[in-house]
Amino acid sequence: GTPAPARTVSLQTDAAAAKGFQKKALEGQDLWATMETNQGTIVLKLFSKDAPKTVANFVGLATGEQPWISPKTGERVEGKPLYDGVIFHRVIPGFMIQGGDPTGTGRGDPGYRFGDEFKSMRGFDKPGILAMANAGPDTNGSQFFITTSTPTNLNGKHTIFGEVVKGYDEVVEKIGNVPRNRQDRPDTDVVIQHITISDAQP
């Protein structure tokens, strides 16, 4: 048989063509994310002015506005949030918690990659910073981490695009200290149930 046509997606970075929260992110409007997990709720302020494309990616994958490729089927997914049901697959006490991989392995992505955004010169100067995980320069996808430390050695290596404004002690630290295996994967899944985006602080 003939090979199936390649399914391709890319990050929406055109503010004129974008809709909804992706458009607001690309235009630099302040946005917030309410992340419900099975360990409690984390509220994050997103830095649209500093990292518009990175925030557009996160809010698009949270709401379903951003298309992605299902790692299970290879099909293009539209209108369905990538992050719903995805786990924090890597937690390291006194460092950070990492999630957002649709495969739950640390090797997955949304079917595209996009560039770093470092123009703000923000650094990892306090805990509770939201940043993109990557595999080197300009390899951002859907994986992110929230710090429980101040890893300033990561400055200029991982795009910072938000910070925790609620739920740090009660939820982020709790997730950071769950029992885990030698690969730093929690013994019991820590699940992102849903992420709600808003343009006013919840």
XYZ file of N, CA and C in Angstrom:
606
model
N 0.818 -1.214 0.000
C 0.000 0.000 0.000
C 0.845 1.253 0.000
N 0.216 2.372 -0.297
C 0.938 3.649 -0.287
C 1.051 4.149 1.141
N 2.154 4.840 1.470
C 2.279 5.362 2.840
C 1.218 6.422 3.124
N 0.770 6.447 4.367
C -0.225 7.459 4.765
C 0.413 8.840 4.689
N -0.369 9.864 4.390
C 0.197 11.219 4.367
C 0.724 11.600 5.750
N 1.848 12.298 5.760
C 2.428 12.714 7.040
C 1.488 13.687 7.736
N 1.275 13.459 9.004
C 0.457 14.388 9.794
C 1.395 15.438 10.367
N 1.145 16.683 10.079
C 2.027 17.715 10.617
C 1.225 18.761 11.372
N 1.821 19.268 12.409
C 1.268 20.398 13.147
C 2.431 21.307 13.504
N 2.130 22.567 13.718
C 3.149 23.476 14.232
C 2.475 24.445 15.187
N 3.281 25.067 16.018
C 2.752 26.002 17.004
C 2.183 27.234 16.316
N 0.989 27.648 16.748
C 0.379 28.884 16.249
C 1.128 30.072 16.860
N 1.840 30.833 16.020
C 2.595 31.986 16.528
C 2.157 33.288 15.869
N 1.121 33.226 15.040
C 0.639 34.411 14.328
C -0.555 35.001 15.080
N -0.327 36.135 15.752
C -1.385 36.736 16.578
C -2.622 37.075 15.756
N -2.420 37.480 14.503
C -3.556 37.864 13.650
C -4.454 36.667 13.357
N -3.849 35.494 13.198
C -4.620 34.291 12.861
C -5.091 33.534 14.100
N -4.445 33.784 15.225
C -4.754 33.037 16.451
C -6.119 33.436 17.004
N -6.662 32.545 17.844
C -7.959 32.808 18.469
C -7.834 32.618 19.981
N -8.852 33.089 20.679
C -8.985 32.794 22.103
C -7.784 33.175 22.941
N -7.414 32.273 23.845
C -6.315 32.554 24.768
C -4.959 32.553 24.072
N -4.832 31.796 22.985
C -3.559 31.842 22.247
C -3.320 33.241 21.697
N -4.379 33.857 21.188
C -4.256 35.228 20.663
C -3.843 36.182 21.787
N -4.502 36.059 22.943
C -4.181 36.934 24.083
C -2.724 36.751 24.517
N -2.254 35.513 24.514
C -0.858 35.248 24.888
C 0.089 35.913 23.903
N -0.172 35.746 22.612
C 0.711 36.302 21.582
C 0.685 37.827 21.587
N -0.416 38.402 22.091
C -0.516 39.868 22.195
C 0.053 40.382 23.516
N 0.539 39.474 24.374
C 1.204 39.894 25.605
C 0.285 40.186 26.772
N -0.951 39.668 26.719
C -1.876 39.891 27.841
C -1.554 38.947 29.000
N -1.731 39.444 30.223
C -1.533 38.596 31.403
C -2.585 37.489 31.426
N -2.128 36.269 31.673
C -3.032 35.130 31.772
C -2.673 34.323 33.016
N -3.638 33.546 33.497
C -3.430 32.657 34.641
C -3.868 31.252 34.265
N -3.248 30.276 34.891
C -3.614 28.875 34.683
C -3.953 28.255 36.028
N -5.111 27.615 36.114
C -5.504 26.876 37.309
C -5.349 25.394 36.990
N -4.323 24.784 37.566
C -3.981 23.395 37.279
C -4.526 22.493 38.375
N -5.556 21.724 38.031
C -6.128 20.781 38.989
C -5.390 19.456 38.863
N -4.859 18.979 39.996
C -4.192 17.677 40.008
C -4.857 16.796 41.054
N -4.516 15.511 41.044
C -5.077 14.623 42.064
C -4.415 14.834 43.428
N -3.487 15.806 43.503
C -2.868 16.180 44.778
C -3.298 17.580 45.227
N -4.199 18.219 44.464
C -4.631 19.572 44.800
C -4.445 20.517 43.621
N -4.788 21.788 43.843
C -4.810 22.773 42.757
C -3.660 23.768 42.873
N -3.020 24.030 41.729
C -1.919 24.997 41.635
C -2.374 26.128 40.718
N -2.245 27.381 41.173
C -2.561 28.525 40.307
C -1.249 29.179 39.875
N -1.119 29.404 38.572
C 0.100 29.972 37.992
C -0.211 31.252 37.251
N 0.636 32.262 37.433
C 0.567 33.450 36.577
C 1.501 33.199 35.401
N 1.022 33.468 34.189
C 1.797 33.209 32.972
C 2.373 34.509 32.425
N 3.634 34.469 32.021
C 4.353 35.668 31.580
C 4.259 35.866 30.065
N 3.070 36.269 29.596
C 2.862 36.437 28.152
C 3.773 37.493 27.546
N 4.045 38.555 28.289
C 4.889 39.626 27.729
C 6.321 39.139 27.499
N 6.816 38.297 28.408
C 8.200 37.819 28.331
C 8.372 36.666 27.354
N 7.372 35.796 27.288
C 7.496 34.563 26.498
C 6.178 34.268 25.784
N 5.792 35.157 24.842
C 4.468 35.024 24.214
C 4.236 33.693 23.503
N 5.236 33.184 22.798
C 5.050 31.924 22.063
C 4.944 30.746 23.020
N 5.755 30.776 24.070
C 5.743 29.685 25.049
C 4.412 29.652 25.792
N 3.906 30.824 26.167
C 2.601 30.880 26.837
C 1.495 30.476 25.863
N 1.592 30.911 24.608
C 0.592 30.520 23.599
C 0.556 29.002 23.439
N 1.719 28.380 23.503
C 1.803 26.923 23.409
C 1.113 26.269 24.603
N 1.467 26.724 25.810
C 0.921 26.131 27.032
C -0.595 26.291 27.101
N -1.083 27.511 26.839
C -2.532 27.724 26.943
C -3.261 26.987 25.824
N -2.643 26.904 24.653
C -3.264 26.184 23.541
C -3.390 24.698 23.813
N -2.355 24.117 24.424
C -2.400 22.689 24.761
C -3.308 22.435 25.958
N -3.507 23.458 26.803
C -4.403 23.330 27.958
C -5.869 23.400 27.539
N -6.162 24.264 26.554
C -7.556 24.484 26.161
C -7.996 23.614 24.990
N -7.040 23.143 24.202
C -7.375 22.438 22.968
C -7.345 23.344 21.756
N -7.010 24.636 21.940
C -6.901 25.562 20.798
C -5.727 25.198 19.884
N -4.683 24.602 20.459
C -3.481 24.242 19.696
C -3.556 22.773 19.250
N -3.565 22.502 17.943
C -3.551 21.103 17.487
C -2.243 20.400 17.867
N -2.318 19.091 18.039
C -1.145 18.279 18.381
C -1.316 16.899 17.768
N -0.240 16.132 17.786
C -0.275 14.778 17.230
C -0.359 13.770 18.370
N -1.368 12.903 18.322
C -1.490 11.877 19.358
C -0.345 10.878 19.238
N 0.421 10.677 20.329
C 1.505 9.694 20.251
C 0.981 8.263 20.120
N -0.273 8.037 20.525
C -0.843 6.686 20.439
C -1.248 6.336 19.009
N -1.883 7.292 18.321
C -2.456 6.988 17.007
C -1.704 7.627 15.849
N -0.885 8.652 16.138
C -0.231 9.385 15.058
C -1.164 10.351 14.356
N -2.396 10.464 14.857
C -3.387 11.345 14.226
C -3.312 12.751 14.805
N -3.710 13.716 13.982
C -3.809 15.102 14.413
C -5.006 15.237 15.354
N -4.812 15.920 16.476
C -5.885 16.119 17.458
C -6.219 17.605 17.508
N -7.498 17.923 17.328
C -7.927 19.325 17.415
C -9.066 19.451 18.411
N -9.061 20.539 19.187
C -10.160 20.812 20.110
C -10.138 19.971 21.370
N -9.052 19.244 21.601
C -8.957 18.409 22.803
C -7.671 18.762 23.547
N -7.779 19.080 24.845
C -6.575 19.454 25.596
C -5.556 18.314 25.673
N -4.310 18.614 25.385
C -3.243 17.611 25.516
C -3.017 17.259 26.980
N -3.094 18.276 27.864
C -2.655 18.068 29.247
C -3.619 17.268 30.116
N -4.885 17.139 29.721
C -5.846 16.413 30.560
C -5.419 14.953 30.721
N -5.237 14.518 31.970
C -4.883 13.127 32.243
C -3.402 12.816 32.167
N -2.581 13.832 31.867
C -1.133 13.635 31.760
C -0.499 13.711 33.159
N 0.577 12.954 33.361
C 1.183 12.862 34.697
C 2.416 13.761 34.868
N 2.790 13.945 36.136
C 4.126 14.449 36.482
C 5.011 13.201 36.531
N 5.808 12.994 35.489
C 6.552 11.735 35.361
C 7.898 11.768 36.073
N 8.326 12.954 36.523
C 9.662 13.076 37.134
C 9.601 14.099 38.258
N 9.885 13.657 39.474
C 9.911 14.579 40.615
C 11.214 14.371 41.386
N 11.893 15.473 41.659
C 13.156 15.407 42.391
C 13.067 16.378 43.567
N 12.991 15.844 44.808
C 12.855 16.721 45.978
C 13.985 17.745 46.024
N 13.635 18.970 46.385
C 14.641 20.018 46.465
C 15.166 20.455 45.113
N 14.445 20.127 44.037
C 14.837 20.578 42.699
C 13.611 21.019 41.912
N 12.785 20.064 41.449
C 11.642 20.449 40.635
C 10.701 19.266 40.420
N 9.504 19.588 39.889
C 8.552 18.567 39.444
C 8.309 18.795 37.957
N 8.303 17.707 37.176
C 8.210 17.824 35.715
C 7.044 17.012 35.187
N 6.290 17.601 34.248
C 5.152 16.910 33.654
C 4.879 17.418 32.252
N 3.711 17.040 31.734
C 3.287 17.563 30.445
C 3.626 16.716 29.240
N 4.160 15.510 29.465
C 4.492 14.609 28.357
C 3.297 13.698 28.087
N 2.709 13.752 26.874
C 1.535 12.917 26.598
C 1.825 11.417 26.671
N 3.103 11.014 26.581
C 3.434 9.590 26.698
C 3.757 9.198 28.139
N 3.974 10.189 29.002
C 4.293 9.918 30.400
C 5.662 9.316 30.629
N 6.539 9.405 29.624
C 7.855 8.762 29.729
C 9.003 9.749 29.878
N 8.787 11.005 29.493
C 9.868 11.972 29.437
C 10.447 12.098 28.040
N 9.966 11.259 27.112
C 10.481 11.289 25.742
C 9.478 11.839 24.732
N 8.268 12.169 25.204
C 7.209 12.557 24.272
C 7.113 14.046 24.030
N 6.382 14.390 22.970
C 6.176 15.799 22.615
C 4.831 15.933 21.897
N 4.419 17.161 21.572
C 3.106 17.347 20.935
C 3.129 17.168 19.417
N 4.260 16.731 18.868
C 4.347 16.542 17.419
C 5.026 17.701 16.728
N 5.541 18.642 17.517
C 6.295 19.780 16.977
C 7.241 20.278 18.060
N 8.183 21.110 17.659
C 9.125 21.757 18.587
C 9.141 23.246 18.271
N 9.507 24.066 19.250
C 9.591 25.510 18.981
C 10.724 26.128 19.797
N 11.054 27.362 19.448
C 12.261 28.010 19.959
C 12.163 28.546 21.374
N 13.332 28.774 21.957
C 13.438 29.357 23.295
C 13.117 30.850 23.256
N 12.706 31.391 24.409
C 12.448 32.831 24.550
C 13.167 33.318 25.812
N 14.277 33.995 25.608
C 15.109 34.429 26.735
C 15.233 35.947 26.855
N 14.455 36.703 26.081
C 14.723 38.150 26.034
C 14.461 38.872 27.358
N 13.638 38.282 28.248
C 13.313 38.972 29.508
C 14.464 38.953 30.508
N 15.407 38.031 30.323
C 16.504 37.845 31.287
C 15.991 37.414 32.670
N 14.795 36.854 32.736
C 14.328 36.303 34.016
C 15.221 35.129 34.401
N 15.357 34.910 35.707
C 16.175 33.796 36.175
C 15.444 32.956 37.206
N 16.067 31.848 37.568
C 15.502 30.941 38.571
C 15.914 31.418 39.963
N 15.415 32.619 40.323
C 15.879 33.268 41.549
C 15.016 32.971 42.765
N 13.930 32.218 42.580
C 13.063 31.838 43.699
C 12.347 30.547 43.325
N 11.883 29.774 44.299
C 11.129 28.562 43.969
C 9.777 28.909 43.345
N 9.141 27.910 42.736
C 7.816 28.111 42.157
C 7.835 28.717 40.773
N 8.966 28.586 40.066
C 9.065 29.097 38.695
C 8.619 28.009 37.711
N 7.814 28.422 36.730
C 7.324 27.524 35.675
C 8.185 27.715 34.431
N 8.772 26.631 33.936
C 9.675 26.725 32.787
C 9.519 25.505 31.890
N 10.027 25.627 30.671
C 9.960 24.525 29.720
C 11.117 23.555 29.915
N 10.783 22.260 29.917
C 11.810 21.226 29.820
C 12.233 21.162 28.353
N 13.456 20.725 28.094
C 13.890 20.620 26.702
C 15.005 19.599 26.562
N 15.418 19.378 25.314
C 16.506 18.440 25.013
C 17.632 19.198 24.328
N 17.830 20.465 24.760
C 18.826 21.314 24.116
C 18.159 22.550 23.550
N 18.931 23.427 22.915
C 18.376 24.685 22.410
C 17.226 24.479 21.417
N 16.151 25.258 21.603
C 15.036 25.311 20.646
C 14.366 23.961 20.410
N 14.190 23.191 21.485
C 13.521 21.886 21.373
C 12.302 21.811 22.289
N 11.629 22.946 22.523
C 10.460 22.953 23.402
C 9.292 22.225 22.754
N 8.523 21.530 23.594
C 7.331 20.844 23.111
C 6.184 21.089 24.073
N 5.826 20.062 24.864
C 4.750 20.218 25.848
C 5.233 20.044 27.279
N 6.447 19.524 27.476
C 6.916 19.252 28.839
C 7.382 20.520 29.546
N 6.989 20.626 30.809
C 7.337 21.793 31.622
C 7.761 21.317 33.001
N 8.360 22.211 33.765
C 8.661 21.889 35.158
C 8.381 23.095 36.040
N 8.148 22.814 37.328
C 7.963 23.851 38.345
C 9.049 23.624 39.385
N 9.834 24.666 39.667
C 10.968 24.501 40.578
C 10.542 24.465 42.041
N 11.327 23.723 42.838
C 11.178 23.754 44.296
C 12.519 24.181 44.893
N 13.283 24.925 44.103
C 14.636 25.340 44.476
C 14.997 26.555 43.619
N 16.268 26.941 43.619
C 16.715 28.073 42.789
C 17.883 27.630 41.906
N 17.596 26.819 40.871
C 18.671 26.280 40.026
C 19.174 27.312 39.015
N 19.964 28.274 39.512
C 20.400 29.376 38.641
C 21.294 28.898 37.494
N 21.828 27.674 37.602
C 22.601 27.113 36.485
C 21.732 26.874 35.246
N 20.410 26.897 35.419
C 19.501 26.709 34.281
C 19.134 28.030 33.607
N 19.574 29.163 34.179
C 19.271 30.466 33.568
C 19.769 30.488 32.127
N 18.913 30.947 31.213
C 19.315 31.042 29.818
C 19.361 29.710 29.097
N 18.901 28.638 29.791
C 18.861 27.317 29.151
C 17.431 26.794 29.024
N 16.557 27.256 29.920
C 15.160 26.821 29.906
C 14.269 28.054 29.944
N 13.329 28.147 28.998
C 12.447 29.311 28.937
C 11.538 29.360 30.161
N 11.603 30.472 30.890
C 10.725 30.719 32.040
C 9.461 31.399 31.525
N 8.276 30.847 31.882
C 7.052 31.455 31.348
C 5.937 31.610 32.376
N 6.273 31.465 33.667
C 5.250 31.688 34.678
C 5.781 31.432 36.072
N 4.890 31.619 37.056
C 5.248 31.360 38.452
C 4.004 30.962 39.223
N 4.206 30.198 40.286
C 3.105 29.762 41.145
C 2.647 30.934 42.000
N 1.336 31.204 42.001
C 0.798 32.246 42.873
C -0.086 31.662 43.977
N -0.446 30.381 43.860
C -1.274 29.731 44.876
C -1.031 28.222 44.827
N -0.893 27.614 45.999
C -0.739 26.161 46.053
C 0.696 25.683 46.073
N 1.644 26.597 46.317
C 3.048 26.150 46.308
C 3.331 25.185 47.468
N 3.115 25.656 48.698
C 3.439 24.824 49.866
C 2.567 23.575 49.930
N 1.259 23.765 49.660
C 0.295 22.687 49.857
C 0.361 21.643 48.752
N 0.686 22.049 47.528
C 0.576 21.121 46.398
C 1.916 20.860 45.706
N 2.619 21.914 45.296
C 3.882 21.712 44.571
C 4.891 20.968 45.446
N 5.060 21.423 46.689
C 6.003 20.756 47.593
C 5.559 19.324 47.915
N 4.240 19.134 48.022
C 3.706 17.794 48.293
C 4.053 16.843 47.145
N 3.835 17.317 45.906
C 4.168 16.494 44.735
C 5.675 16.224 44.696
N 6.465 17.248 45.039
C 7.918 17.114 45.008
C 8.472 16.106 45.998
N 7.648 15.716 46.957
C 8.114 14.799 48.002
C 7.355 13.474 48.039
N 6.631 13.138 46.974
C 5.929 11.847 46.955
C 6.951 10.716 46.797
N 6.620 9.517 47.307
C 7.528 8.375 47.103
C 7.741 8.121 45.609
N 8.979 7.789 45.236
C 9.297 7.651 43.819
C 10.299 6.529 43.608
N 10.450 6.093 42.365
C 11.400 5.023 42.064
C 12.766 5.586 41.690
N 13.672 4.731 41.247
C 15.035 5.174 40.943
C 15.109 6.092 39.734
N 14.087 6.057 38.911
C 14.034 6.973 37.756
C 13.333 8.290 38.118
N 13.076 8.495 39.412
C 12.400 9.696 39.925
C 10.949 9.788 39.476
N 10.358 8.640 39.114
C 8.950 8.618 38.740
C 8.123 8.294 39.990
N 7.069 9.079 40.262
C 6.236 8.782 41.437
C 5.687 7.352 41.413
N 5.682 6.698 42.581
C 5.160 5.334 42.681
C 3.668 5.297 42.358
N 2.959 6.335 42.758
C 1.536 6.469 42.437
C 1.394 7.678 41.523
N 0.703 7.501 40.400
C 0.624 8.582 39.409
C 0.114 9.895 39.998
N 0.843 10.966 39.723
C 0.405 12.326 40.040
C -0.159 12.884 38.737
N -1.478 13.078 38.707
C -2.176 13.348 37.447
C -2.652 14.795 37.343
N -2.407 15.397 36.184
C -3.011 16.691 35.851
C -4.409 16.375 35.329
N -5.425 16.763 36.087
C -6.787 16.451 35.663
C -7.273 17.438 34.609
N -7.021 18.726 34.852
C -7.413 19.753 33.881
C -6.695 21.057 34.205
N -6.430 21.847 33.168
C -5.851 23.182 33.348
C -6.819 24.191 32.748
N -7.306 25.112 33.586
C -8.225 26.158 33.133
C -7.449 27.459 32.976
N -7.588 28.106 31.824
C -6.906 29.373 31.565
C -7.893 30.520 31.778
N -7.410 31.624 32.360
C -8.265 32.803 32.548
C -7.445 34.066 32.329
N -8.142 35.172 32.021
C -7.424 36.437 31.827
C -7.596 37.375 33.013
N -8.156 36.833 34.115
C -8.191 37.560 35.388
C -7.697 36.588 36.448
N -7.063 37.113 37.498
C -6.522 36.205 38.518
C -7.642 35.451 39.215
N -7.594 34.117 39.219
C -8.685 33.341 39.843
C -8.655 33.437 41.373
